[in-house]
Amino acid sequence: MKKALFLLLILAFAGTAFAAYSEDATATLGEGDNSLKVKLSNQVKLDYAENGDGDTFVIAAYHDKGTRTFMSSSEDASIYYGEETKITMPDAPDVGTSIGTTDDFDKTL
C-alpha cells in the first residue's frame, strides 16, 4: 500500500515519471509476482531500484522537458528533489536507513 501511495505522490508532483519501458509508455517496477506496471504520461520517466532482498526501494521521476527530478525511498518520509532532470538516483537503502538529502537531491517537499 505504501508503494502505491508513494507512486501516486510522485506522479502528482512530477507530472509523471522513468524504468523498464514498453512501447505503450508503461514502466514495470520490480520483478516477478510482486511487480507493478505503471502507465506514464508522455515524456515522463520513472526510475526504480530495490535492494538485493527486495525489502526496500528507491524511486525517482522526471519529465523530459521539466526542470526537476523527484526521489524518495521506502525508508524515507520525505520526497526530495533536485533542480535538474535525469539525475542519477542513489541505491536502495538498507532496512531502517534513510537516504536523506544528497548532493543532487538537496531539497525536501
Tab-separated table of N, CA and C in Angstrom:
chain	number	residue	atom	x	y	z
A	1	MET	N	0.826	-1.184	0.000
A	1	MET	CA	0.000	0.000	0.000
A	1	MET	C	0.875	1.255	0.000
A	2	LYS	N	1.968	1.208	0.788
A	2	LYS	CA	2.857	2.366	0.846
A	2	LYS	C	3.467	2.651	-0.523
A	3	LYS	N	3.805	1.582	-1.265
A	3	LYS	CA	4.366	1.769	-2.603
A	3	LYS	C	3.363	2.463	-3.514
A	4	ALA	N	2.112	2.055	-3.443
A	4	ALA	CA	1.086	2.648	-4.307
A	4	ALA	C	0.851	4.110	-3.949
A	5	LEU	N	0.780	4.429	-2.653
A	5	LEU	CA	0.578	5.820	-2.239
A	5	LEU	C	1.765	6.689	-2.637
A	6	PHE	N	2.965	6.175	-2.437
A	6	PHE	CA	4.148	6.947	-2.807
A	6	PHE	C	4.179	7.190	-4.307
A	7	LEU	N	3.840	6.172	-5.073
A	7	LEU	CA	3.835	6.318	-6.522
A	7	LEU	C	2.836	7.379	-6.959
A	8	LEU	N	1.675	7.415	-6.325
A	8	LEU	CA	0.688	8.447	-6.644
A	8	LEU	C	1.218	9.836	-6.314
A	9	LEU	N	1.930	9.975	-5.195
A	9	LEU	CA	2.520	11.270	-4.850
A	9	LEU	C	3.560	11.694	-5.876
A	10	ILE	N	4.411	10.780	-6.267
A	10	ILE	CA	5.424	11.102	-7.277
A	10	ILE	C	4.754	11.556	-8.562
A	11	LEU	N	3.760	10.833	-8.991
A	11	LEU	CA	3.088	11.195	-10.239
A	11	LEU	C	2.401	12.547	-10.125
A	12	ALA	N	1.871	12.868	-8.960
A	12	ALA	CA	1.209	14.156	-8.772
A	12	ALA	C	2.203	15.309	-8.824
A	13	PHE	N	3.354	15.161	-8.194
A	13	PHE	CA	4.331	16.245	-8.148
A	13	PHE	C	5.182	16.340	-9.409
A	14	ALA	N	5.492	15.233	-10.006
A	14	ALA	CA	6.373	15.250	-11.169
A	14	ALA	C	5.607	15.432	-12.464
A	15	GLY	N	4.307	15.297	-12.403
A	15	GLY	CA	3.541	15.372	-13.625
A	15	GLY	C	3.637	14.048	-14.357
A	16	THR	N	4.545	13.275	-13.990
A	16	THR	CA	4.717	11.900	-14.434
A	16	THR	C	6.147	11.442	-14.215
A	17	ALA	N	6.517	10.224	-14.586
A	17	ALA	CA	7.781	9.724	-14.174
A	17	ALA	C	8.694	8.899	-15.102
A	18	PHE	N	10.523	7.325	-14.740
A	18	PHE	CA	11.422	6.531	-15.560
A	18	PHE	C	11.678	5.093	-15.039
A	19	ALA	N	11.887	3.703	-15.893
A	19	ALA	CA	12.246	2.333	-15.526
A	19	ALA	C	12.349	1.460	-16.762
A	20	ALA	N	11.813	0.264	-16.765
A	20	ALA	CA	11.834	-0.586	-17.956
A	20	ALA	C	10.608	-0.232	-18.790
A	21	TYR	N	10.809	0.338	-19.963
A	21	TYR	CA	9.690	0.877	-20.738
A	21	TYR	C	9.268	-0.031	-21.872
A	22	SER	N	7.986	0.015	-22.158
A	22	SER	CA	7.469	-0.666	-23.330
A	22	SER	C	6.963	0.395	-24.301
A	23	GLU	N	6.523	-0.028	-25.465
A	23	GLU	CA	6.077	0.925	-26.472
A	23	GLU	C	4.786	1.634	-26.080
A	24	ASP	N	4.026	1.087	-25.155
A	24	ASP	CA	2.781	1.743	-24.748
A	24	ASP	C	2.982	2.665	-23.545
A	25	ALA	N	4.206	3.134	-23.328
A	25	ALA	CA	4.553	4.100	-22.273
A	25	ALA	C	4.252	3.583	-20.875
A	26	THR	N	4.540	2.321	-20.636
A	26	THR	CA	4.402	1.780	-19.289
A	26	THR	C	5.786	1.448	-18.750
A	27	ALA	N	5.898	1.453	-17.439
A	27	ALA	CA	7.136	1.074	-16.768
A	27	ALA	C	6.803	-0.064	-15.815
A	28	THR	N	7.679	-1.040	-15.710
A	28	THR	CA	7.475	-2.145	-14.789
A	28	THR	C	8.412	-1.970	-13.605
A	29	LEU	N	7.832	-1.899	-12.419
A	29	LEU	CA	8.600	-1.738	-11.192
A	29	LEU	C	8.728	-3.092	-10.521
A	30	GLY	N	9.944	-3.509	-10.238
A	30	GLY	CA	10.174	-4.793	-9.602
A	30	GLY	C	10.112	-5.933	-10.598
A	31	GLU	N	10.201	-7.155	-10.068
A	31	GLU	CA	10.209	-8.347	-10.909
A	31	GLU	C	9.291	-9.404	-10.318
A	32	GLY	N	8.890	-10.341	-11.136
A	32	GLY	CA	8.136	-11.498	-10.670
A	32	GLY	C	6.720	-11.171	-10.249
A	33	ASP	N	6.222	-11.960	-9.271
A	33	ASP	CA	4.832	-11.836	-8.828
A	33	ASP	C	4.519	-10.500	-8.178
A	34	ASN	N	5.518	-9.834	-7.619
A	34	ASN	CA	5.282	-8.574	-6.917
A	34	ASN	C	5.547	-7.349	-7.778
A	35	SER	N	5.708	-7.532	-9.079
A	35	SER	CA	5.978	-6.376	-9.941
A	35	SER	C	4.717	-5.533	-10.112
A	36	LEU	N	4.934	-4.285	-10.469
A	36	LEU	CA	3.836	-3.336	-10.652
A	36	LEU	C	4.045	-2.625	-11.980
A	37	LYS	N	3.038	-2.663	-12.840
A	37	LYS	CA	3.123	-1.978	-14.127
A	37	LYS	C	2.455	-0.617	-13.978
A	38	VAL	N	3.169	0.431	-14.406
A	38	VAL	CA	2.692	1.804	-14.250
A	38	VAL	C	2.574	2.451	-15.624
A	39	LYS	N	1.445	3.090	-15.893
A	39	LYS	CA	1.241	3.825	-17.147
A	39	LYS	C	1.730	5.249	-16.939
A	40	LEU	N	2.633	5.704	-17.816
A	40	LEU	CA	3.241	7.021	-17.683
A	40	LEU	C	2.673	7.989	-18.707
A	41	SER	N	2.709	9.253	-18.382
A	41	SER	CA	2.327	10.287	-19.335
A	41	SER	C	3.448	10.474	-20.348
A	42	ASN	N	3.141	11.188	-21.422
A	42	ASN	CA	4.151	11.462	-22.444
A	42	ASN	C	5.365	12.153	-21.840
A	43	GLN	N	6.540	11.713	-22.205
A	43	GLN	CA	7.827	12.297	-21.840
A	43	GLN	C	8.126	12.245	-20.348
A	44	VAL	N	7.428	11.414	-19.614
A	44	VAL	CA	7.709	11.235	-18.194
A	44	VAL	C	8.526	9.968	-18.031
A	45	LYS	N	9.528	10.046	-17.197
A	45	LYS	CA	10.406	8.906	-16.961
A	45	LYS	C	10.391	8.548	-15.481
A	46	LEU	N	10.517	7.261	-15.203
A	46	LEU	CA	10.490	6.744	-13.844
A	46	LEU	C	11.661	5.794	-13.680
A	47	ASP	N	12.381	5.923	-12.576
A	47	ASP	CA	13.475	5.011	-12.276
A	47	ASP	C	13.185	4.366	-10.933
A	48	TYR	N	13.389	3.071	-10.844
A	48	TYR	CA	13.060	2.311	-9.649
A	48	TYR	C	14.159	1.284	-9.404
A	49	ALA	N	14.551	1.125	-8.155
A	49	ALA	CA	15.517	0.087	-7.803
A	49	ALA	C	15.178	-0.434	-6.418
A	50	GLU	N	15.458	-1.704	-6.207
A	50	GLU	CA	15.251	-2.279	-4.877
A	50	GLU	C	16.548	-2.919	-4.413
A	51	ASN	N	16.642	-3.133	-3.091
A	51	ASN	CA	17.856	-3.772	-2.592
A	51	ASN	C	17.835	-5.250	-2.962
A	52	GLY	N	18.896	-5.943	-2.702
A	52	GLY	CA	19.021	-7.336	-3.127
A	52	GLY	C	17.922	-8.250	-2.625
A	53	ASP	N	17.406	-7.998	-1.426
A	53	ASP	CA	16.355	-8.834	-0.854
A	53	ASP	C	14.961	-8.362	-1.245
A	54	GLY	N	14.862	-7.206	-1.862
A	54	GLY	CA	13.552	-6.660	-2.209
A	54	GLY	C	12.828	-6.051	-1.021
A	55	ASP	N	13.556	-5.805	0.082
A	55	ASP	CA	12.941	-5.242	1.288
A	55	ASP	C	12.727	-3.742	1.185
A	56	THR	N	13.583	-3.059	0.458
A	56	THR	CA	13.488	-1.602	0.337
A	56	THR	C	13.594	-1.206	-1.129
A	57	PHE	N	13.144	0.010	-1.422
A	57	PHE	CA	13.230	0.508	-2.790
A	57	PHE	C	13.514	1.997	-2.789
A	58	VAL	N	13.979	2.484	-3.920
A	58	VAL	CA	14.140	3.912	-4.167
A	58	VAL	C	13.478	4.176	-5.517
A	59	ILE	N	12.826	5.333	-5.643
A	59	ILE	CA	12.106	5.661	-6.866
A	59	ILE	C	12.333	7.134	-7.190
A	60	ALA	N	12.483	7.432	-8.466
A	60	ALA	CA	12.699	8.814	-8.902
A	60	ALA	C	11.903	9.056	-10.173
A	61	ALA	N	11.490	10.308	-10.386
A	61	ALA	CA	10.677	10.646	-11.555
A	61	ALA	C	11.024	12.030	-12.078
A	62	TYR	N	10.902	12.185	-13.413
A	62	TYR	CA	11.085	13.497	-14.025
A	62	TYR	C	10.376	13.540	-15.369
A	63	HIS	N	10.130	14.740	-15.851
A	63	HIS	CA	9.567	14.970	-17.175
A	63	HIS	C	10.703	15.433	-18.075
A	64	ASP	N	10.748	14.923	-19.308
A	64	ASP	CA	11.843	15.272	-20.224
A	64	ASP	C	12.032	16.775	-20.397
A	65	LYS	N	10.954	17.536	-20.352
A	65	LYS	CA	11.056	18.984	-20.535
A	65	LYS	C	10.933	19.743	-19.220
A	66	GLY	N	10.962	19.025	-18.112
A	66	GLY	CA	10.862	19.649	-16.803
A	66	GLY	C	12.202	20.150	-16.301
A	67	THR	N	12.194	20.679	-15.091
A	67	THR	CA	13.413	21.236	-14.511
A	67	THR	C	13.801	20.570	-13.195
A	68	ARG	N	13.062	19.541	-12.778
A	68	ARG	CA	13.352	18.886	-11.504
A	68	ARG	C	13.224	17.375	-11.629
A	69	THR	N	13.949	16.687	-10.755
A	69	THR	CA	13.786	15.250	-10.572
A	69	THR	C	13.382	15.034	-9.118
A	70	PHE	N	12.358	14.211	-8.892
A	70	PHE	CA	11.856	13.923	-7.553
A	70	PHE	C	12.246	12.504	-7.173
A	71	MET	N	12.592	12.283	-5.882
A	71	MET	CA	13.088	10.995	-5.437
A	71	MET	C	12.700	10.759	-3.987
A	72	SER	N	12.439	9.494	-3.653
A	72	SER	CA	12.261	9.082	-2.268
A	72	SER	C	12.520	7.580	-2.191
A	73	SER	N	12.404	7.043	-0.988
A	73	SER	CA	12.609	5.607	-0.809
A	73	SER	C	11.586	5.073	0.181
A	74	SER	N	11.545	3.767	0.305
A	74	SER	CA	10.627	3.134	1.247
A	74	SER	C	11.011	3.430	2.689
A	75	GLU	N	12.217	3.908	2.920
A	75	GLU	CA	12.692	4.199	4.271
A	75	GLU	C	12.639	5.684	4.610
A	76	ASP	N	12.138	6.514	3.708
A	76	ASP	CA	12.073	7.959	3.929
A	76	ASP	C	10.627	8.422	4.020
A	77	ALA	N	10.382	9.399	4.877
A	77	ALA	CA	9.056	10.000	4.974
A	77	ALA	C	8.952	11.240	4.096
A	78	SER	N	10.052	11.681	3.523
A	78	SER	CA	10.075	12.896	2.707
A	78	SER	C	10.292	12.569	1.235
A	79	ILE	N	9.892	13.510	0.391
A	79	ILE	CA	10.198	13.448	-1.034
A	79	ILE	C	11.257	14.507	-1.288
A	80	TYR	N	12.356	14.114	-1.915
A	80	TYR	CA	13.463	15.017	-2.190
A	80	TYR	C	13.455	15.377	-3.667
A	81	TYR	N	14.026	16.525	-4.000
A	81	TYR	CA	14.134	16.884	-5.409
A	81	TYR	C	15.410	17.639	-5.685
A	82	GLY	N	15.824	17.567	-6.940
A	82	GLY	CA	16.990	18.289	-7.425
A	82	GLY	C	16.568	19.179	-8.567
A	83	GLU	N	17.302	20.233	-8.793
A	83	GLU	CA	16.950	21.240	-9.796
A	83	GLU	C	17.432	20.884	-11.201
A	84	GLU	N	17.496	19.625	-11.520
A	84	GLU	CA	17.876	19.166	-12.852
A	84	GLU	C	17.006	17.964	-13.196
A	85	THR	N	16.992	17.585	-14.469
A	85	THR	CA	16.333	16.339	-14.844
A	85	THR	C	17.390	15.279	-15.081
A	86	LYS	N	16.961	14.042	-15.077
A	86	LYS	CA	17.828	12.892	-15.349
A	86	LYS	C	18.965	12.755	-14.340
A	87	ILE	N	18.722	13.102	-13.093
A	87	ILE	CA	19.724	12.938	-12.038
A	87	ILE	C	19.824	11.451	-11.691
A	88	THR	N	21.026	10.967	-11.494
A	88	THR	CA	21.215	9.573	-11.091
A	88	THR	C	20.773	9.413	-9.646
A	89	MET	N	19.876	8.476	-9.412
A	89	MET	CA	19.382	8.283	-8.050
A	89	MET	C	20.325	7.388	-7.270
A	90	PRO	N	20.284	7.488	-5.933
A	90	PRO	CA	21.130	6.629	-5.101
A	90	PRO	C	20.613	5.194	-5.101
A	91	ASP	N	21.414	4.266	-4.585
A	91	ASP	CA	20.987	2.877	-4.450
A	91	ASP	C	19.905	2.771	-3.391
A	92	ALA	N	19.140	1.690	-3.439
A	92	ALA	CA	18.122	1.445	-2.419
A	92	ALA	C	18.807	1.326	-1.057
A	93	PRO	N	18.211	1.917	-0.033
A	93	PRO	CA	18.844	1.901	1.293
A	93	PRO	C	18.683	0.551	1.985
A	94	ASP	N	19.460	0.342	3.032
A	94	ASP	CA	19.259	-0.815	3.892
A	94	ASP	C	18.003	-0.575	4.721
A	95	VAL	N	17.423	-1.642	5.233
A	95	VAL	CA	16.235	-1.519	6.076
A	95	VAL	C	16.561	-0.634	7.271
A	96	GLY	N	15.724	0.345	7.554
A	96	GLY	CA	15.914	1.247	8.678
A	96	GLY	C	16.871	2.391	8.429
A	97	THR	N	17.371	2.535	7.197
A	97	THR	CA	18.324	3.594	6.871
A	97	THR	C	17.700	4.570	5.890
A	98	SER	N	17.629	5.821	6.280
A	98	SER	CA	17.082	6.858	5.403
A	98	SER	C	18.124	7.278	4.378
A	99	ILE	N	17.676	7.603	3.178
A	99	ILE	CA	18.593	8.156	2.176
A	99	ILE	C	18.930	9.588	2.545
A	100	GLY	N	17.921	10.340	2.970
A	100	GLY	CA	18.131	11.749	3.298
A	100	GLY	C	18.516	12.539	2.066
A	101	THR	N	18.972	13.741	2.262
A	101	THR	CA	19.372	14.549	1.113
A	101	THR	C	20.746	14.109	0.618
A	102	THR	N	20.990	14.320	-0.658
A	102	THR	CA	22.285	14.034	-1.266
A	102	THR	C	22.742	15.309	-1.966
A	103	ASP	N	23.902	15.272	-2.591
A	103	ASP	CA	24.374	16.448	-3.323
A	103	ASP	C	23.410	16.847	-4.428
A	104	ASP	N	22.831	15.868	-5.125
A	104	ASP	CA	21.917	16.162	-6.218
A	104	ASP	C	20.486	16.408	-5.747
A	105	PHE	N	20.052	15.668	-4.742
A	105	PHE	CA	18.702	15.825	-4.202
A	105	PHE	C	18.810	16.577	-2.881
A	106	ASP	N	18.911	17.896	-2.958
A	106	ASP	CA	19.223	18.685	-1.769
A	106	ASP	C	18.041	19.465	-1.203
A	107	LYS	N	16.851	19.264	-1.754
A	107	LYS	CA	15.677	19.980	-1.262
A	107	LYS	C	14.582	18.979	-0.914
A	108	THR	N	13.758	19.324	0.068
A	108	THR	CA	12.686	18.450	0.527
A	108	THR	C	11.344	19.128	0.323
A	109	LEU	N	10.352	18.355	-0.136
A	109	LEU	CA	8.993	18.893	-0.247
A	109	LEU	C	8.356	18.900	1.113
